[in-house]
Amino acid sequence: MTTHLRRLLGAFLSCCTLALAASPAAAQETAPPPAPRPTRPKLVVVLVIDQFRGDYVDKYGHQWRHGLRRLFDEGAYYTEAAYRYASTMTCAGHATIGTGATPQIHGMISNVWYDRGVGHDVACTDDRTVTNVTYGALPARSGDSGAQMATPTLADEMRAQLGPSTRVVTFSMKARAAITLAGHRSTLSAWYDGARGFVSSPALNGPERHPFLASYLPAHPVERDANEVWTRLLPEQAYSYTDDGAGEAGTGALFPHRLSTPTGDGSIDPAFYANWQMSPFSDAFLGRMAAAAVTDMRLGRGPGTDFLAVSFSALDTVGHAYGPRSHEVQDVLARLDLTIGHLLESLDAQVGREHYALALTADHGVSPIPEQMRELGLGGGVVDRKAIATVLAASLGGSLLDSLTGSELYLSRDAASRLTTLDNRDWESLRSTLEQIPGISRVWRTSDLLAGRYEAESDPLAHAARLSAYPNRSGDLIYITDPYWFPYQITATHGTPYQYDQHVPMVFLGPQFRRGRYTATASPADVAPTLGRLVGVTLPAADGAVRADAFATPPGLPAPTATAGGAGTGHDEP
């Protein structure tokens, strides 16, 4: 071959190489296509069912035909979602849902903690610098805000990053739910304060009554339910277990339940307000109010992306009084199935199915009633707080402070000082003595947890306690009870790292998600990052994950594949 031919052949091969490199096939090999971007919704909806245990879906789901059934059949359902921390309480759970962070980051370690500065317990949303705005005839008795949250929520970041066109609306029976889902500011956040009716905070919404609630509440007073009687929605044989389980309390162990007793003079029985709150009528009211707000405020139909959150509280108040096996708990869920169904129908009609993205989850589960567990030979009871105080006084001097914070133990200053100076031998002796008290499983010094002296892999209980600890708020000592034991007297409660408290449902619904059951390890901390990704918002302190394994694929792009570790097993079966 001549030199001239060699040069021509070389030039030809070089051109072929360049052409191949520029071809679409070669480009795919060297630069994969960008990840699919789900359609941005006009409305983000977060629904929380307070105390919704993860196993309720399998145990009681056959009783649901409407909203809950639609969510679990049509949504991306994470069957193994669970909290990773120990303090499974309402404020901690809602703050985790709202921020995507754990209590060690957002600081809302429990519903209350002991504030040494004021010398008593404070609620997680207490704010002495403001007075709530009331929509009833009685004046507000306190002030609340999100000032004690140490990190912003998804709703906060939507306002900051998407601009002033974003509106944030949150409702609940509880301040610690409505506020922690909203964050530090909102368009409207309201919760129920007994006979005072619904209230809001000037720190979140400004000092004036919001026009929507100012018109809606007088036209729909809760007192219309004063003569209602709570009966079963379904035939009695449709319910599991018995209607009068051991240890049940509430307003009587058996159906029906009257919300009030006639007074004879036309006035409202004072007991009505607490009974109404501990009934499915309060959930139904919240659902109707949320649907009316969507219509009246035109949520999801403005220039920006709006945020709506509703936390349904009745299951929690009923679960505390009757326990997770009760007919009352099952009936609350059966009726909430209807309530959520009506709300979804309203969203479909007012916003459009294709224009909203929704997440449903819970803030915690609940333990069975200890009396029922003892009947089964599984133990259970209430920890003797006096025994704890006696052991601490003998070892440290000083006293155990009068605090109702459950398994957080706050010591007098002299005792707290001695605790931190104990050498390892003396500390191990004290720890061992405390752990011999019936019902106490593990005890830690909070200073050791905060210092990271326990390995997550080798000591998962200590790691769960660490994720719940926050400087200057947590007690000097933190303990975990044995299963089915409580730190105080109550029919049923939560607040442990056991599965009955940590495992909760988590569902995403909307055109942005692929329906199916996902068995990946997941957490309610994933809600905010996932919804944030849909609307193009970055969360600064979230440690939850974006559930990209459930994202739907835009036309023309391949379906996303599961990542290592079983990131998702979604399919088209209910």
JSON list of C-alpha atoms in Angstrom, two decimals, residues 11-161:
[
{"chain": "A", "resi": 11, "resn": "ALA", "atom": "CA", "xyz": [-8.30, 9.86, 7.48]},
{"chain": "A", "resi": 12, "resn": "PHE", "atom": "CA", "xyz": [-11.33, 7.70, 6.65]},
{"chain": "A", "resi": 13, "resn": "LEU", "atom": "CA", "xyz": [-11.02, 5.68, 9.90]},
{"chain": "A", "resi": 14, "resn": "SER", "atom": "CA", "xyz": [-10.61, 8.86, 11.90]},
{"chain": "A", "resi": 15, "resn": "CYS", "atom": "CA", "xyz": [-13.80, 10.30, 10.40]},
{"chain": "A", "resi": 16, "resn": "CYS", "atom": "CA", "xyz": [-15.66, 7.06, 11.15]},
{"chain": "A", "resi": 17, "resn": "THR", "atom": "CA", "xyz": [-14.48, 7.17, 14.75]},
{"chain": "A", "resi": 18, "resn": "LEU", "atom": "CA", "xyz": [-15.61, 10.77, 15.15]},
{"chain": "A", "resi": 19, "resn": "ALA", "atom": "CA", "xyz": [-18.96, 9.99, 13.53]},
{"chain": "A", "resi": 20, "resn": "LEU", "atom": "CA", "xyz": [-19.55, 7.05, 15.85]},
{"chain": "A", "resi": 21, "resn": "ALA", "atom": "CA", "xyz": [-18.59, 9.11, 18.89]},
{"chain": "A", "resi": 22, "resn": "ALA", "atom": "CA", "xyz": [-21.10, 11.73, 17.83]},
{"chain": "A", "resi": 23, "resn": "SER", "atom": "CA", "xyz": [-23.86, 9.21, 17.20]},
{"chain": "A", "resi": 24, "resn": "PRO", "atom": "CA", "xyz": [-26.78, 8.88, 19.69]},
{"chain": "A", "resi": 25, "resn": "ALA", "atom": "CA", "xyz": [-25.79, 5.31, 20.58]},
{"chain": "A", "resi": 26, "resn": "ALA", "atom": "CA", "xyz": [-22.26, 6.32, 21.53]},
{"chain": "A", "resi": 27, "resn": "ALA", "atom": "CA", "xyz": [-23.53, 9.33, 23.44]},
{"chain": "A", "resi": 28, "resn": "GLN", "atom": "CA", "xyz": [-25.74, 7.06, 25.53]},
{"chain": "A", "resi": 29, "resn": "GLU", "atom": "CA", "xyz": [-22.74, 4.89, 26.41]},
{"chain": "A", "resi": 30, "resn": "THR", "atom": "CA", "xyz": [-20.60, 7.80, 27.57]},
{"chain": "A", "resi": 31, "resn": "ALA", "atom": "CA", "xyz": [-23.25, 10.20, 28.93]},
{"chain": "A", "resi": 32, "resn": "PRO", "atom": "CA", "xyz": [-26.45, 8.59, 30.23]},
{"chain": "A", "resi": 33, "resn": "PRO", "atom": "CA", "xyz": [-29.65, 10.61, 29.82]},
{"chain": "A", "resi": 34, "resn": "PRO", "atom": "CA", "xyz": [-30.64, 12.83, 32.72]},
{"chain": "A", "resi": 35, "resn": "ALA", "atom": "CA", "xyz": [-32.97, 11.40, 35.36]},
{"chain": "A", "resi": 36, "resn": "PRO", "atom": "CA", "xyz": [-36.64, 11.95, 34.50]},
{"chain": "A", "resi": 37, "resn": "ARG", "atom": "CA", "xyz": [-38.23, 15.05, 36.02]},
{"chain": "A", "resi": 38, "resn": "PRO", "atom": "CA", "xyz": [-41.72, 14.38, 37.35]},
{"chain": "A", "resi": 39, "resn": "THR", "atom": "CA", "xyz": [-44.46, 16.85, 36.49]},
{"chain": "A", "resi": 40, "resn": "ARG", "atom": "CA", "xyz": [-44.57, 19.71, 38.99]},
{"chain": "A", "resi": 41, "resn": "PRO", "atom": "CA", "xyz": [-47.90, 19.74, 40.85]},
{"chain": "A", "resi": 42, "resn": "LYS", "atom": "CA", "xyz": [-49.97, 22.84, 41.50]},
{"chain": "A", "resi": 43, "resn": "LEU", "atom": "CA", "xyz": [-50.84, 21.64, 45.01]},
{"chain": "A", "resi": 44, "resn": "VAL", "atom": "CA", "xyz": [-48.83, 19.57, 47.49]},
{"chain": "A", "resi": 45, "resn": "VAL", "atom": "CA", "xyz": [-51.03, 17.71, 49.99]},
{"chain": "A", "resi": 46, "resn": "VAL", "atom": "CA", "xyz": [-49.82, 16.01, 53.17]},
{"chain": "A", "resi": 47, "resn": "LEU", "atom": "CA", "xyz": [-52.29, 13.93, 55.18]},
{"chain": "A", "resi": 48, "resn": "VAL", "atom": "CA", "xyz": [-51.29, 12.60, 58.59]},
{"chain": "A", "resi": 49, "resn": "ILE", "atom": "CA", "xyz": [-53.33, 10.14, 60.63]},
{"chain": "A", "resi": 50, "resn": "ASP", "atom": "CA", "xyz": [-52.21, 10.45, 64.23]},
{"chain": "A", "resi": 51, "resn": "GLN", "atom": "CA", "xyz": [-51.34, 7.04, 65.77]},
{"chain": "A", "resi": 52, "resn": "PHE", "atom": "CA", "xyz": [-51.93, 5.08, 62.53]},
{"chain": "A", "resi": 53, "resn": "ARG", "atom": "CA", "xyz": [-50.05, 1.83, 63.15]},
{"chain": "A", "resi": 54, "resn": "GLY", "atom": "CA", "xyz": [-48.45, 0.17, 60.16]},
{"chain": "A", "resi": 55, "resn": "ASP", "atom": "CA", "xyz": [-50.22, -3.15, 60.73]},
{"chain": "A", "resi": 56, "resn": "TYR", "atom": "CA", "xyz": [-53.69, -1.55, 60.70]},
{"chain": "A", "resi": 57, "resn": "VAL", "atom": "CA", "xyz": [-53.58, -1.70, 56.89]},
{"chain": "A", "resi": 58, "resn": "ASP", "atom": "CA", "xyz": [-53.48, -5.50, 56.94]},
{"chain": "A", "resi": 59, "resn": "LYS", "atom": "CA", "xyz": [-55.64, -5.98, 60.04]},
{"chain": "A", "resi": 60, "resn": "TYR", "atom": "CA", "xyz": [-58.45, -3.55, 59.30]},
{"chain": "A", "resi": 61, "resn": "GLY", "atom": "CA", "xyz": [-58.01, -2.59, 55.65]},
{"chain": "A", "resi": 62, "resn": "HIS", "atom": "CA", "xyz": [-60.79, -4.96, 54.56]},
{"chain": "A", "resi": 63, "resn": "GLN", "atom": "CA", "xyz": [-63.22, -2.54, 56.26]},
{"chain": "A", "resi": 64, "resn": "TRP", "atom": "CA", "xyz": [-62.26, 0.37, 53.95]},
{"chain": "A", "resi": 65, "resn": "ARG", "atom": "CA", "xyz": [-64.00, 1.13, 50.66]},
{"chain": "A", "resi": 66, "resn": "HIS", "atom": "CA", "xyz": [-63.39, 4.81, 49.94]},
{"chain": "A", "resi": 67, "resn": "GLY", "atom": "CA", "xyz": [-60.51, 7.24, 50.51]},
{"chain": "A", "resi": 68, "resn": "LEU", "atom": "CA", "xyz": [-58.09, 4.97, 52.38]},
{"chain": "A", "resi": 69, "resn": "ARG", "atom": "CA", "xyz": [-58.84, 2.16, 49.94]},
{"chain": "A", "resi": 70, "resn": "ARG", "atom": "CA", "xyz": [-58.09, 4.44, 47.00]},
{"chain": "A", "resi": 71, "resn": "LEU", "atom": "CA", "xyz": [-54.80, 5.57, 48.52]},
{"chain": "A", "resi": 72, "resn": "PHE", "atom": "CA", "xyz": [-53.51, 2.08, 49.22]},
{"chain": "A", "resi": 73, "resn": "ASP", "atom": "CA", "xyz": [-54.79, 0.65, 45.92]},
{"chain": "A", "resi": 74, "resn": "GLU", "atom": "CA", "xyz": [-53.78, 3.50, 43.59]},
{"chain": "A", "resi": 75, "resn": "GLY", "atom": "CA", "xyz": [-50.79, 4.97, 45.41]},
{"chain": "A", "resi": 76, "resn": "ALA", "atom": "CA", "xyz": [-47.13, 4.06, 45.87]},
{"chain": "A", "resi": 77, "resn": "TYR", "atom": "CA", "xyz": [-47.41, 2.27, 49.22]},
{"chain": "A", "resi": 78, "resn": "TYR", "atom": "CA", "xyz": [-44.25, 1.72, 51.30]},
{"chain": "A", "resi": 79, "resn": "THR", "atom": "CA", "xyz": [-45.12, -1.26, 53.45]},
{"chain": "A", "resi": 80, "resn": "GLU", "atom": "CA", "xyz": [-42.00, -1.10, 55.64]},
{"chain": "A", "resi": 81, "resn": "ALA", "atom": "CA", "xyz": [-41.86, 2.61, 56.47]},
{"chain": "A", "resi": 82, "resn": "ALA", "atom": "CA", "xyz": [-40.70, 3.24, 60.03]},
{"chain": "A", "resi": 83, "resn": "TYR", "atom": "CA", "xyz": [-39.19, 5.91, 62.22]},
{"chain": "A", "resi": 84, "resn": "ARG", "atom": "CA", "xyz": [-35.57, 5.34, 63.21]},
{"chain": "A", "resi": 85, "resn": "TYR", "atom": "CA", "xyz": [-35.61, 7.20, 66.53]},
{"chain": "A", "resi": 86, "resn": "ALA", "atom": "CA", "xyz": [-36.90, 6.27, 69.97]},
{"chain": "A", "resi": 87, "resn": "SER", "atom": "CA", "xyz": [-39.11, 9.21, 70.96]},
{"chain": "A", "resi": 88, "resn": "THR", "atom": "CA", "xyz": [-42.09, 8.26, 68.81]},
{"chain": "A", "resi": 89, "resn": "MET", "atom": "CA", "xyz": [-44.34, 11.11, 69.93]},
{"chain": "A", "resi": 90, "resn": "THR", "atom": "CA", "xyz": [-46.76, 13.42, 68.11]},
{"chain": "A", "resi": 91, "resn": "CYS", "atom": "CA", "xyz": [-44.62, 16.56, 67.98]},
{"chain": "A", "resi": 92, "resn": "ALA", "atom": "CA", "xyz": [-41.47, 14.67, 67.02]},
{"chain": "A", "resi": 93, "resn": "GLY", "atom": "CA", "xyz": [-43.27, 12.73, 64.31]},
{"chain": "A", "resi": 94, "resn": "HIS", "atom": "CA", "xyz": [-45.02, 15.70, 62.72]},
{"chain": "A", "resi": 95, "resn": "ALA", "atom": "CA", "xyz": [-41.80, 17.72, 62.79]},
{"chain": "A", "resi": 96, "resn": "THR", "atom": "CA", "xyz": [-39.99, 14.85, 61.07]},
{"chain": "A", "resi": 97, "resn": "ILE", "atom": "CA", "xyz": [-42.70, 14.65, 58.39]},
{"chain": "A", "resi": 98, "resn": "GLY", "atom": "CA", "xyz": [-42.60, 18.41, 57.93]},
{"chain": "A", "resi": 99, "resn": "THR", "atom": "CA", "xyz": [-38.82, 18.84, 57.79]},
{"chain": "A", "resi": 100, "resn": "GLY", "atom": "CA", "xyz": [-37.45, 15.49, 56.63]},
{"chain": "A", "resi": 101, "resn": "ALA", "atom": "CA", "xyz": [-35.13, 15.53, 59.65]},
{"chain": "A", "resi": 102, "resn": "THR", "atom": "CA", "xyz": [-34.91, 13.55, 62.89]},
{"chain": "A", "resi": 103, "resn": "PRO", "atom": "CA", "xyz": [-35.31, 15.07, 66.39]},
{"chain": "A", "resi": 104, "resn": "GLN", "atom": "CA", "xyz": [-31.54, 15.37, 66.84]},
{"chain": "A", "resi": 105, "resn": "ILE", "atom": "CA", "xyz": [-31.69, 17.93, 64.01]},
{"chain": "A", "resi": 106, "resn": "HIS", "atom": "CA", "xyz": [-35.12, 19.62, 64.21]},
{"chain": "A", "resi": 107, "resn": "GLY", "atom": "CA", "xyz": [-35.07, 19.73, 68.04]},
{"chain": "A", "resi": 108, "resn": "MET", "atom": "CA", "xyz": [-38.71, 18.77, 68.66]},
{"chain": "A", "resi": 109, "resn": "ILE", "atom": "CA", "xyz": [-37.79, 15.82, 70.87]},
{"chain": "A", "resi": 110, "resn": "SER", "atom": "CA", "xyz": [-41.24, 15.21, 72.34]},
{"chain": "A", "resi": 111, "resn": "ASN", "atom": "CA", "xyz": [-44.60, 16.84, 73.04]},
{"chain": "A", "resi": 112, "resn": "VAL", "atom": "CA", "xyz": [-43.14, 18.49, 76.14]},
{"chain": "A", "resi": 113, "resn": "TRP", "atom": "CA", "xyz": [-39.78, 18.84, 77.83]},
{"chain": "A", "resi": 114, "resn": "TYR", "atom": "CA", "xyz": [-38.52, 20.40, 81.03]},
{"chain": "A", "resi": 115, "resn": "ASP", "atom": "CA", "xyz": [-37.28, 23.97, 80.63]},
{"chain": "A", "resi": 116, "resn": "ARG", "atom": "CA", "xyz": [-34.78, 24.77, 83.38]},
{"chain": "A", "resi": 117, "resn": "GLY", "atom": "CA", "xyz": [-35.05, 28.45, 82.56]},
{"chain": "A", "resi": 118, "resn": "VAL", "atom": "CA", "xyz": [-38.70, 28.65, 83.61]},
{"chain": "A", "resi": 119, "resn": "GLY", "atom": "CA", "xyz": [-38.64, 25.74, 86.05]},
{"chain": "A", "resi": 120, "resn": "HIS", "atom": "CA", "xyz": [-41.43, 23.62, 84.55]},
{"chain": "A", "resi": 121, "resn": "ASP", "atom": "CA", "xyz": [-42.48, 21.60, 81.51]},
{"chain": "A", "resi": 122, "resn": "VAL", "atom": "CA", "xyz": [-43.13, 23.44, 78.26]},
{"chain": "A", "resi": 123, "resn": "ALA", "atom": "CA", "xyz": [-45.00, 22.21, 75.21]},
{"chain": "A", "resi": 124, "resn": "CYS", "atom": "CA", "xyz": [-43.04, 21.95, 71.98]},
{"chain": "A", "resi": 125, "resn": "THR", "atom": "CA", "xyz": [-44.99, 24.85, 70.41]},
{"chain": "A", "resi": 126, "resn": "ASP", "atom": "CA", "xyz": [-45.24, 27.07, 73.50]},
{"chain": "A", "resi": 127, "resn": "ASP", "atom": "CA", "xyz": [-44.40, 30.71, 72.80]},
{"chain": "A", "resi": 128, "resn": "ARG", "atom": "CA", "xyz": [-44.82, 33.16, 75.69]},
{"chain": "A", "resi": 129, "resn": "THR", "atom": "CA", "xyz": [-44.20, 36.14, 73.41]},
{"chain": "A", "resi": 130, "resn": "VAL", "atom": "CA", "xyz": [-47.52, 35.80, 71.59]},
{"chain": "A", "resi": 131, "resn": "THR", "atom": "CA", "xyz": [-51.21, 35.21, 72.33]},
{"chain": "A", "resi": 132, "resn": "ASN", "atom": "CA", "xyz": [-53.18, 33.05, 69.97]},
{"chain": "A", "resi": 133, "resn": "VAL", "atom": "CA", "xyz": [-55.97, 34.44, 67.82]},
{"chain": "A", "resi": 134, "resn": "THR", "atom": "CA", "xyz": [-59.30, 32.82, 68.67]},
{"chain": "A", "resi": 135, "resn": "TYR", "atom": "CA", "xyz": [-62.31, 32.35, 66.42]},
{"chain": "A", "resi": 136, "resn": "GLY", "atom": "CA", "xyz": [-64.68, 31.61, 69.28]},
{"chain": "A", "resi": 137, "resn": "ALA", "atom": "CA", "xyz": [-66.31, 33.75, 71.94]},
{"chain": "A", "resi": 138, "resn": "LEU", "atom": "CA", "xyz": [-63.80, 32.92, 74.68]},
{"chain": "A", "resi": 139, "resn": "PRO", "atom": "CA", "xyz": [-60.36, 34.61, 74.72]},
{"chain": "A", "resi": 140, "resn": "ALA", "atom": "CA", "xyz": [-57.27, 32.58, 73.88]},
{"chain": "A", "resi": 141, "resn": "ARG", "atom": "CA", "xyz": [-55.42, 31.24, 76.91]},
{"chain": "A", "resi": 142, "resn": "SER", "atom": "CA", "xyz": [-51.88, 30.82, 75.53]},
{"chain": "A", "resi": 143, "resn": "GLY", "atom": "CA", "xyz": [-49.52, 31.37, 72.63]},
{"chain": "A", "resi": 144, "resn": "ASP", "atom": "CA", "xyz": [-47.96, 28.95, 70.15]},
{"chain": "A", "resi": 145, "resn": "SER", "atom": "CA", "xyz": [-45.51, 29.12, 67.28]},
{"chain": "A", "resi": 146, "resn": "GLY", "atom": "CA", "xyz": [-42.81, 27.16, 65.49]},
{"chain": "A", "resi": 147, "resn": "ALA", "atom": "CA", "xyz": [-40.04, 29.15, 67.17]},
{"chain": "A", "resi": 148, "resn": "GLN", "atom": "CA", "xyz": [-38.58, 26.06, 68.86]},
{"chain": "A", "resi": 149, "resn": "MET", "atom": "CA", "xyz": [-38.11, 24.22, 65.56]},
{"chain": "A", "resi": 150, "resn": "ALA", "atom": "CA", "xyz": [-34.43, 24.29, 64.75]},
{"chain": "A", "resi": 151, "resn": "THR", "atom": "CA", "xyz": [-34.76, 23.71, 61.00]},
{"chain": "A", "resi": 152, "resn": "PRO", "atom": "CA", "xyz": [-37.18, 24.86, 58.29]},
{"chain": "A", "resi": 153, "resn": "THR", "atom": "CA", "xyz": [-39.99, 22.71, 56.96]},
{"chain": "A", "resi": 154, "resn": "LEU", "atom": "CA", "xyz": [-40.80, 21.84, 53.37]},
{"chain": "A", "resi": 155, "resn": "ALA", "atom": "CA", "xyz": [-43.56, 24.47, 53.51]},
{"chain": "A", "resi": 156, "resn": "ASP", "atom": "CA", "xyz": [-41.06, 27.07, 54.77]},
{"chain": "A", "resi": 157, "resn": "GLU", "atom": "CA", "xyz": [-38.71, 26.29, 51.90]},
{"chain": "A", "resi": 158, "resn": "MET", "atom": "CA", "xyz": [-41.51, 26.36, 49.34]},
{"chain": "A", "resi": 159, "resn": "ARG", "atom": "CA", "xyz": [-42.32, 29.90, 50.44]},
{"chain": "A", "resi": 160, "resn": "ALA", "atom": "CA", "xyz": [-38.66, 30.89, 50.39]},
{"chain": "A", "resi": 161, "resn": "GLN", "atom": "CA", "xyz": [-37.64, 29.24, 47.11]}
]
